[in-house]
mmCIF file of C-alpha atoms in Angstrom:
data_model
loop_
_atom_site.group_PDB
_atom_site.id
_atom_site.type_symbol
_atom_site.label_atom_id
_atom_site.label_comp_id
_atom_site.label_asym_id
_atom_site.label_seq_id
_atom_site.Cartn_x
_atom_site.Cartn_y
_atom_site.Cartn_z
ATOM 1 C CA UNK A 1464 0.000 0.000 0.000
ATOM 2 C CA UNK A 1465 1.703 3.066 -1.055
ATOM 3 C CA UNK A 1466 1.864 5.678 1.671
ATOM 4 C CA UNK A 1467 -0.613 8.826 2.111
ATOM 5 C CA UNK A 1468 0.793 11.580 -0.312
ATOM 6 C CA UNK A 1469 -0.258 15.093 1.211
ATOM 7 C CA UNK A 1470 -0.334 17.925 -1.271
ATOM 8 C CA UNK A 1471 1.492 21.255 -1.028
ATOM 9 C CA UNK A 1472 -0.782 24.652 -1.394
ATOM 10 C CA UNK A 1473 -0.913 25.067 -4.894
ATOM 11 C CA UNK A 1474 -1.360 28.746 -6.724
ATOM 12 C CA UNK A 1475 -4.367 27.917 -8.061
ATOM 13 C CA UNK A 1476 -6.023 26.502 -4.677
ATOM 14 C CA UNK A 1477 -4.831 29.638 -3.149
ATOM 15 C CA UNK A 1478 -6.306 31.722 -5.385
ATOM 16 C CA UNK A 1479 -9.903 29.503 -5.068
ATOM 17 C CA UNK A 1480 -9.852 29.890 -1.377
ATOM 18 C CA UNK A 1481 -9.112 33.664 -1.758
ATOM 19 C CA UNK A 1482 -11.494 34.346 -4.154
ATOM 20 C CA UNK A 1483 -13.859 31.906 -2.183
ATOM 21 C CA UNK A 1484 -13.589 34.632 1.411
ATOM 22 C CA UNK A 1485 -13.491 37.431 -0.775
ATOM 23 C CA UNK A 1486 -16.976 36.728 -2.319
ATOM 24 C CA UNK A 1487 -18.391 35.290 1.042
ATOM 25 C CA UNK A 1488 -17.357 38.693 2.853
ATOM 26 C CA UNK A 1489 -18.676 40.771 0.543
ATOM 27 C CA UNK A 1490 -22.175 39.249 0.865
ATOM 28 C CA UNK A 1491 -21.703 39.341 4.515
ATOM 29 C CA UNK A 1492 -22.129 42.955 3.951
ATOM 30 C CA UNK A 1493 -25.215 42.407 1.933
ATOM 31 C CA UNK A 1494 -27.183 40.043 3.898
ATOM 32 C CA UNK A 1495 -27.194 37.215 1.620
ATOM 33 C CA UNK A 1496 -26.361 33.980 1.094
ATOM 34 C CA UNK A 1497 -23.002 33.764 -0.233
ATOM 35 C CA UNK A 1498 -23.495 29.887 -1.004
ATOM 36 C CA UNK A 1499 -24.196 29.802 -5.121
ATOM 37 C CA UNK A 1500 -22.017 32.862 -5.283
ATOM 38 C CA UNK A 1501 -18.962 31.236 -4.061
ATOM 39 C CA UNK A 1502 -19.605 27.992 -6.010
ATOM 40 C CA UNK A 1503 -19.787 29.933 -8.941
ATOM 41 C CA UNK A 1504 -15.951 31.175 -8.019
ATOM 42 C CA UNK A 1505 -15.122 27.626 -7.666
ATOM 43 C CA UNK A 1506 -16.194 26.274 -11.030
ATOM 44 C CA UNK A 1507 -15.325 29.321 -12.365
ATOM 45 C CA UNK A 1508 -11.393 29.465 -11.087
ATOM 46 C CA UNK A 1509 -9.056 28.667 -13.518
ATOM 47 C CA UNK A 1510 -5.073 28.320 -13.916
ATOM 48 C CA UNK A 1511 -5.179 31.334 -15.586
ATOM 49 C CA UNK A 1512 -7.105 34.051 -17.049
ATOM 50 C CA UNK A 1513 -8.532 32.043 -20.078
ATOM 51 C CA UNK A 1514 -9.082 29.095 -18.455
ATOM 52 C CA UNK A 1515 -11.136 31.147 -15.636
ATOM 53 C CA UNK A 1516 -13.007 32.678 -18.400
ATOM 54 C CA UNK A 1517 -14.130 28.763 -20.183
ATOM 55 C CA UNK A 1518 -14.563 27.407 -16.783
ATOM 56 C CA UNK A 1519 -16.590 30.484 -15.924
ATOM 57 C CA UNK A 1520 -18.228 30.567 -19.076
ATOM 58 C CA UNK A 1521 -19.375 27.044 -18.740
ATOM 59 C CA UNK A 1522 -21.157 27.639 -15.021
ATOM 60 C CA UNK A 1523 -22.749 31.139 -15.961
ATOM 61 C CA UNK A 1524 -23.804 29.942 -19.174
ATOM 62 C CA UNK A 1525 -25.209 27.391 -18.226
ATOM 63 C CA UNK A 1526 -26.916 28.314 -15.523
ATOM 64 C CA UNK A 1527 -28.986 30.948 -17.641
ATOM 65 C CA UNK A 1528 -30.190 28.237 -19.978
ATOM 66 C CA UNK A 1529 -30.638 25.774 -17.861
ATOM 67 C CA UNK A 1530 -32.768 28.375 -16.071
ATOM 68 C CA UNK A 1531 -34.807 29.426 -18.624
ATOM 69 C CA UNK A 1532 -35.603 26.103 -19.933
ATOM 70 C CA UNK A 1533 -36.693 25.433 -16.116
ATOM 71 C CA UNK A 1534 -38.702 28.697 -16.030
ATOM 72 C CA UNK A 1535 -40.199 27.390 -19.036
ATOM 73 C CA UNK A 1536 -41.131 24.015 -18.392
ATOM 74 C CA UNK A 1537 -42.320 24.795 -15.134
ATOM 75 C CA UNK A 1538 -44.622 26.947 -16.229
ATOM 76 C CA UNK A 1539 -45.990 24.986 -19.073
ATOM 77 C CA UNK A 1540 -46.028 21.993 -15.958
ATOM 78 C CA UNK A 1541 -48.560 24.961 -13.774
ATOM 79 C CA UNK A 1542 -50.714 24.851 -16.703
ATOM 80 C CA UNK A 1543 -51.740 20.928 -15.740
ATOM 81 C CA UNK A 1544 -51.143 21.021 -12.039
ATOM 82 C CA UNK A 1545 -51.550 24.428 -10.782
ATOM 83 C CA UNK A 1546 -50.683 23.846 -7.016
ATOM 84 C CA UNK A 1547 -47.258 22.498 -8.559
ATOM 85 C CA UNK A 1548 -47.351 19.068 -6.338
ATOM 86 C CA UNK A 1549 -45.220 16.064 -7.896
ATOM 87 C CA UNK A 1550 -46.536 14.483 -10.564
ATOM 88 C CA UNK A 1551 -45.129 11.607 -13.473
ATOM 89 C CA UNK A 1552 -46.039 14.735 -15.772
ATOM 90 C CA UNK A 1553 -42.114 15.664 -15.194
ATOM 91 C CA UNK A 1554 -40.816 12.545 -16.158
ATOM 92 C CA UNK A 1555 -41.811 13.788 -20.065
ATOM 93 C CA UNK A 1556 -40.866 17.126 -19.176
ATOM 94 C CA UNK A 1557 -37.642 16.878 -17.626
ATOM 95 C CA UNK A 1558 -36.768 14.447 -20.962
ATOM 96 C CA UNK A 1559 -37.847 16.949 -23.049
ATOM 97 C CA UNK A 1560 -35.841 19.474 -21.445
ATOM 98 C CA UNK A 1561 -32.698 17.627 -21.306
ATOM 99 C CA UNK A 1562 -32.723 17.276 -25.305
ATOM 100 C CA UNK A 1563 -33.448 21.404 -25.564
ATOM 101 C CA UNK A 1564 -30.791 22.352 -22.873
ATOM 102 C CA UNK A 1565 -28.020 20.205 -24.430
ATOM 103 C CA UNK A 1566 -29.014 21.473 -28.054
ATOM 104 C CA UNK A 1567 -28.937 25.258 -26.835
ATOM 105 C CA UNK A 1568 -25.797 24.551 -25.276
ATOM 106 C CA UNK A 1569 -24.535 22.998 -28.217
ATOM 107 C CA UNK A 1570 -25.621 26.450 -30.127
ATOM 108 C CA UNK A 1571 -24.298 29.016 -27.726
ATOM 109 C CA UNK A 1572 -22.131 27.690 -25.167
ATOM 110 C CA UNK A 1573 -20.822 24.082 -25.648
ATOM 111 C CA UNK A 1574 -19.435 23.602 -21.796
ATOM 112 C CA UNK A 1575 -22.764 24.857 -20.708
ATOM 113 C CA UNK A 1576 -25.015 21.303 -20.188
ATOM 114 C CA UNK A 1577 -23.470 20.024 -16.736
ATOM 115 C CA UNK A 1578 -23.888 22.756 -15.013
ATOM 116 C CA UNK A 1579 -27.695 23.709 -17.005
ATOM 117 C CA UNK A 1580 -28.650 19.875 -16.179
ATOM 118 C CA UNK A 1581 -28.286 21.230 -12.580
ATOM 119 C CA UNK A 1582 -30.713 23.895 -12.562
ATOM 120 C CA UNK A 1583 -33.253 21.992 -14.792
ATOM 121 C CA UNK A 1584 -33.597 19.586 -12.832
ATOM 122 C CA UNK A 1585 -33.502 21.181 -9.073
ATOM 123 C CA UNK A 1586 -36.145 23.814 -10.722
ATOM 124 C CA UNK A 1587 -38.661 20.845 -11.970
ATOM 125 C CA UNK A 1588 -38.068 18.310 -8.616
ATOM 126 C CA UNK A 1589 -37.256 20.861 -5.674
ATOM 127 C CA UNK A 1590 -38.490 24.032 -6.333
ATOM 128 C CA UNK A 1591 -41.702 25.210 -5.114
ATOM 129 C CA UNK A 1592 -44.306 26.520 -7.315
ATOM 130 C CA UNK A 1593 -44.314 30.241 -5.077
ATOM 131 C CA UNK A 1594 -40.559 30.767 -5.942
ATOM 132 C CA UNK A 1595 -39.629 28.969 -8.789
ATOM 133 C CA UNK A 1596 -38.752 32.030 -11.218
ATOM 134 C CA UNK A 1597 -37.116 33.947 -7.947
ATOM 135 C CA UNK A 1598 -34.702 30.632 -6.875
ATOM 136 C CA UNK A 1599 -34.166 31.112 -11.143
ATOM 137 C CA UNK A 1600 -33.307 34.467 -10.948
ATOM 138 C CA UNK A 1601 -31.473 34.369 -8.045
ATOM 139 C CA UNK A 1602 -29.225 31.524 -9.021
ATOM 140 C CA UNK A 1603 -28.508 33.354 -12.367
ATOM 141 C CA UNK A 1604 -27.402 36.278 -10.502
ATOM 142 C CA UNK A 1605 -25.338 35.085 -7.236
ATOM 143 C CA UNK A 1606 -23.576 32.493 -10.216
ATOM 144 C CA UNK A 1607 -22.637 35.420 -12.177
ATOM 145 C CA UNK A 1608 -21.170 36.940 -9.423
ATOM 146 C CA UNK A 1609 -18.990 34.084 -8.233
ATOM 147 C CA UNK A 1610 -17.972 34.054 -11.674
ATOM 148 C CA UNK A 1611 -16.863 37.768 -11.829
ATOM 149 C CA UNK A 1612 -15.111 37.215 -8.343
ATOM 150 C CA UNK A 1613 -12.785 34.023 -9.896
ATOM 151 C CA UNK A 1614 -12.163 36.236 -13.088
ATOM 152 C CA UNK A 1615 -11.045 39.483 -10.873
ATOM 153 C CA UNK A 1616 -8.541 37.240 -9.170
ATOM 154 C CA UNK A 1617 -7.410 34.833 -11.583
ATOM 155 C CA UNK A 1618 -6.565 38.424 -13.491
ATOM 156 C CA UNK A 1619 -4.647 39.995 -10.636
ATOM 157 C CA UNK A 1620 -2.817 36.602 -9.546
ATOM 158 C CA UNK A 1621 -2.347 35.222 -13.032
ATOM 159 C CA UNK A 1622 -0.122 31.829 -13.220
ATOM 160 C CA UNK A 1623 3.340 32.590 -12.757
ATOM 161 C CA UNK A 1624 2.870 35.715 -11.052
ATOM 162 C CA UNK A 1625 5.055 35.286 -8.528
ATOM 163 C CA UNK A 1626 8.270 34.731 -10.214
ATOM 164 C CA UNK A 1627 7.128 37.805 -12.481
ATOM 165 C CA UNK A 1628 6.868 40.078 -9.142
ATOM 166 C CA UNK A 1629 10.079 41.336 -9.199
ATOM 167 C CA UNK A 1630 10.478 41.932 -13.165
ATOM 168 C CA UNK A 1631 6.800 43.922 -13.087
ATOM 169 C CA UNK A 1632 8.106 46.047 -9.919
ATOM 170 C CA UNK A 1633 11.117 47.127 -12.174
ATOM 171 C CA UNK A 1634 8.869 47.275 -14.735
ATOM 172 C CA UNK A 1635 6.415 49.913 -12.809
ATOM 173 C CA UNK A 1636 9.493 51.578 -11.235
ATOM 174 C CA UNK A 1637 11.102 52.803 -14.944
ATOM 175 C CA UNK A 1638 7.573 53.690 -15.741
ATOM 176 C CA UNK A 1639 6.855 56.268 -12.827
ATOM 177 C CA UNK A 1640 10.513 57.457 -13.298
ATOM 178 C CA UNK A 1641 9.774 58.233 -16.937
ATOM 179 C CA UNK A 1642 6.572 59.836 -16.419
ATOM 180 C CA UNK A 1643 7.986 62.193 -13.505
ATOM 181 C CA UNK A 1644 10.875 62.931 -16.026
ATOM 182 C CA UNK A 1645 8.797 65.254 -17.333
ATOM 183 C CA UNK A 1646 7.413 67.136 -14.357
ATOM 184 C CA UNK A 1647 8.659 70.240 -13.284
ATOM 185 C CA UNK A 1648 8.044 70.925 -10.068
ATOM 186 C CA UNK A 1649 8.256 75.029 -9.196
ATOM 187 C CA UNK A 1650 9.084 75.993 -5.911
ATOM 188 C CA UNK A 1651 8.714 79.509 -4.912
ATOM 189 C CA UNK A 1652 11.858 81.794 -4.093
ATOM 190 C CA UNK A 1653 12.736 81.445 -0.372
ATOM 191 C CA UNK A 1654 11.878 84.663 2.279
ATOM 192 C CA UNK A 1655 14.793 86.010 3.686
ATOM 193 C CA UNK A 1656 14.540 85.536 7.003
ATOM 194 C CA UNK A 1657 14.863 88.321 9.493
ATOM 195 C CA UNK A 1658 17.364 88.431 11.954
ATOM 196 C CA UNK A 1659 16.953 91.981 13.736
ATOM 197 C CA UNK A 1660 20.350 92.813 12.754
ATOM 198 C CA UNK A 1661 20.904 96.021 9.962
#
């Protein structure tokens, strides 16, 4: 049995759990629940910048389809059993909306259909009828967020970033020097000062 291999802090999981306090303080603030917000940062995060942007990409994306499929379905689903109670009329429905999620994904956003199979499916089994369209709208909105949250940081802490410090602080230091080149800075003639003495 080989032995128990522990893993060092990586950049990347850094930058997760940073971006993961970040977002959960700033709805602190708010008074809202931080949870879909933060696991939006945490399918969002990427190595980098571009891969934050297709993981990202994939959650938001998704999310909105899968949510308006939902939306729709749900509503159609009202039409037949207006209280909204559990019936084997989803069975049909959530079929049918797995085919037009995963062929709107395939349209606009390719990545899109785990995380759109999520929402479908929590919106048609575990939603109730009262808040369907606001847990939609909601989850649309905190996922973005999350989202924007691992994009800010995966932007600012980009991979490689530390061994770049010291090159981009040399870097911003000939910068500043060059633009206060330029600046000439007038100081006034100096009083005399008086002594008492003629």
């Amino acid at each position: 049995m080989e032995p128990l291999r522990i893993h060092h802090v990586g950049m990347r999981t850094f930058k997760t759990a940073l971006a993961v306090a970040l977002c959960a303080l700033a709805y602190y603030f708010v008074g809202r629940s931080p949870a879909f917000a933060c696991i939006g940062v945490i399918f969002g995060m990427g190595y980098n910048l571009e891969d934050a942007r297709k993981n990202g990409g994939n959650r938001l994306f998704g999310t909105i389809i899968g949510g308006v499929v939902g939306i729709l379905l749900f509503r159609l689903y009202l039409v037949f059993v207006p209280d909204g109670h559990h019936t084997l009329l989803l069975v049909p429905l959530v079929f049918i909306g797995t085919i037009i999620l995963i062929m709107a994904c395939q349209t606009f956003w390719t990545g899109g259909v785990q995380p759109g199979g999520v929402v479908l499916c929590i919106l048609l089994f575990n939603t109730p009828a009262a808040t369907y369209i606001d847990y939609a709208m909601n989850r649309i909105f905190d996922t973005a967020v999350g989202v924007l949250f691992a994009l800010v940081i995966s932007y600012f802490f980009p991979r490689g970033w530390m061994k770049e410090m010291p090159e981009r602080y040399r870097s911003m230091k000939r910068h500043a020097r060059e633009a206060f080149s330029h600046v000439h800075i007038h100081h006034p003639p100096r009083k005399k000062r008086f002594t008492g003495h003629r």
